[in-house]
Amino acid sequence: MFGEDGQFRHALVVPSRADDDPVEAVRSLCRQLRDDALALGATPAAIGVVTPGLVDETEGVVRYAANLRFRNVPLRAFIGADLGLPVAVGHDARAAGIAEAVAGAASGLDNFLLLPLGTGIAAAVVVHGAPVPGATGSAGEVGHMPVYPGGEPCSCGQRGCLEVYASAGGLARRYARLGGTPGLDSQAIAEAVATDPVARTVWDDATQALGTALATLTLTLDPARIILGGGLADAGVLFFDPVRDALHAALAWRTPPPLLRSAFGAQAAQVGAAIMARRKADLPVPDGWGVPELARTGAGPYV
Ligand SMILES: [Zn+2]
């Protein structure tokens, strides 16, 4: 929940349970947020809801989201009826791209890519100032780009996909499969790279795979900047340096675009959803809206 001034006010986190009705769970969460706002003395002006998967933002319908078990869910109509507020429905990665453009690492840019490297990998492809949805709402599903043809199997049914190697979830699964210490997540694997040969191998494969994929995306789209977020990007130079090297090596004849870390990290989609909601309600979204006050004063980690 964000205030009129763009400052973060309140969050509500609920686990998804396999036996819940997934649509009712989201509707109930939205009603709870509205009630929380009223309890805090605020009157909600609009709500933005973003999901992974195939999202028809014009119609406000989630066409397909495997993890949420959504198929052709008219979220805008449902939540609009429940709350009586303007409702924006969007894709989580594209919403994150909107946040980075308004106030983050892509501030002021019209052409850039944002890749959150989380459970999977989906990119926000921003061209001429707007995230591209594509003909079927599935633009930016770069996690299934083949980077090691004939490589290891992916949940999508193909082999050698980018997210098998370079998503935080994929990295952890490969590390365990190749005999690494059980139970390590991507952050722990990053910390073990200097001393653990299995960690070194999966890290090198991840950064090489990502560099290769970014070269293809650069040649296709010529972005001004590429922003990386999610668990792996939190490893800083340990991650960015080899990805930059792989990208440079794959682009023989042109200068690669700069790589930057996401300004909002895991909160980017939330900030983007709030911006989409304000636009839906015809409320102003000044540059810098959604940036934490701490960062505005220069005291925070925001770059
Ligand atoms: Zn795949």
PDB file of N, CA, C and O and ligand atoms in Angstrom, residues 143-145 154-159 161-164, ligand 1:
ATOM      1  N   GLY A 143      12.996 -16.649 -20.099  1.00  0.00           N
ATOM      2  CA  GLY A 143      13.499 -17.770 -19.307  1.00  0.00           C
ATOM      3  C   GLY A 143      13.545 -19.063 -20.099  1.00  0.00           C
ATOM      4  O   GLY A 143      14.309 -19.971 -19.767  1.00  0.00           O
ATOM      5  N   HIS A 144      12.762 -19.128 -21.162  1.00  0.00           N
ATOM      6  CA  HIS A 144      12.733 -20.345 -21.965  1.00  0.00           C
ATOM      7  C   HIS A 144      13.497 -20.184 -23.277  1.00  0.00           C
ATOM      8  O   HIS A 144      13.311 -20.956 -24.219  1.00  0.00           O
ATOM      9  N   MET A 145      14.358 -19.179 -23.301  1.00  0.00           N
ATOM     10  CA  MET A 145      15.263 -19.032 -24.438  1.00  0.00           C
ATOM     11  C   MET A 145      16.327 -20.128 -24.345  1.00  0.00           C
ATOM     12  O   MET A 145      16.932 -20.320 -23.291  1.00  0.00           O
ATOM     13  N   CYS A 154      13.890 -28.578 -18.748  1.00  0.00           N
ATOM     14  CA  CYS A 154      13.204 -27.454 -18.097  1.00  0.00           C
ATOM     15  C   CYS A 154      11.753 -27.856 -17.841  1.00  0.00           C
ATOM     16  O   CYS A 154      11.211 -28.729 -18.514  1.00  0.00           O
ATOM     17  N   SER A 155      11.104 -27.181 -16.896  1.00  0.00           N
ATOM     18  CA  SER A 155       9.706 -27.489 -16.574  1.00  0.00           C
ATOM     19  C   SER A 155       8.782 -27.249 -17.767  1.00  0.00           C
ATOM     20  O   SER A 155       7.666 -27.763 -17.806  1.00  0.00           O
ATOM     21  N   CYS A 156       9.228 -26.464 -18.752  1.00  0.00           N
ATOM     22  CA  CYS A 156       8.381 -26.161 -19.905  1.00  0.00           C
ATOM     23  C   CYS A 156       8.362 -27.315 -20.908  1.00  0.00           C
ATOM     24  O   CYS A 156       7.587 -27.300 -21.862  1.00  0.00           O
ATOM     25  N   GLY A 157       9.226 -28.316 -20.730  1.00  0.00           N
ATOM     26  CA  GLY A 157       9.275 -29.440 -21.655  1.00  0.00           C
ATOM     27  C   GLY A 157      10.447 -29.377 -22.625  1.00  0.00           C
ATOM     28  O   GLY A 157      10.731 -30.365 -23.321  1.00  0.00           O
ATOM     29  N   GLN A 158      11.140 -28.203 -22.686  1.00  0.00           N
ATOM     30  CA  GLN A 158      12.307 -28.070 -23.561  1.00  0.00           C
ATOM     31  C   GLN A 158      13.580 -28.378 -22.773  1.00  0.00           C
ATOM     32  O   GLN A 158      13.531 -28.643 -21.574  1.00  0.00           O
ATOM     33  N   ARG A 159      14.689 -28.295 -23.461  1.00  0.00           N
ATOM     34  CA  ARG A 159      15.991 -28.500 -22.817  1.00  0.00           C
ATOM     35  C   ARG A 159      16.872 -27.268 -22.997  1.00  0.00           C
ATOM     36  O   ARG A 159      16.779 -26.592 -24.005  1.00  0.00           O
ATOM     37  N   CYS A 161      17.076 -24.406 -21.363  1.00  0.00           N
ATOM     38  CA  CYS A 161      16.505 -23.055 -21.230  1.00  0.00           C
ATOM     39  C   CYS A 161      17.318 -22.203 -20.249  1.00  0.00           C
ATOM     40  O   CYS A 161      17.884 -22.722 -19.282  1.00  0.00           O
ATOM     41  N   LEU A 162      17.284 -20.888 -20.480  1.00  0.00           N
ATOM     42  CA  LEU A 162      18.022 -19.949 -19.634  1.00  0.00           C
ATOM     43  C   LEU A 162      17.711 -20.130 -18.143  1.00  0.00           C
ATOM     44  O   LEU A 162      18.606 -20.145 -17.314  1.00  0.00           O
ATOM     45  N   GLU A 163      16.412 -20.300 -17.803  1.00  0.00           N
ATOM     46  CA  GLU A 163      16.095 -20.285 -16.368  1.00  0.00           C
ATOM     47  C   GLU A 163      16.503 -21.564 -15.650  1.00  0.00           C
ATOM     48  O   GLU A 163      16.577 -21.575 -14.430  1.00  0.00           O
ATOM     49  N   VAL A 164      16.807 -22.627 -16.400  1.00  0.00           N
ATOM     50  CA  VAL A 164      17.351 -23.839 -15.769  1.00  0.00           C
ATOM     51  C   VAL A 164      18.698 -23.506 -15.115  1.00  0.00           C
ATOM     52  O   VAL A 164      19.039 -24.034 -14.062  1.00  0.00           O
TER      53      VAL A 164
HETATM   54 ZN    ZN B   1      11.958 -23.833 -20.504  1.00  0.00          ZN
END
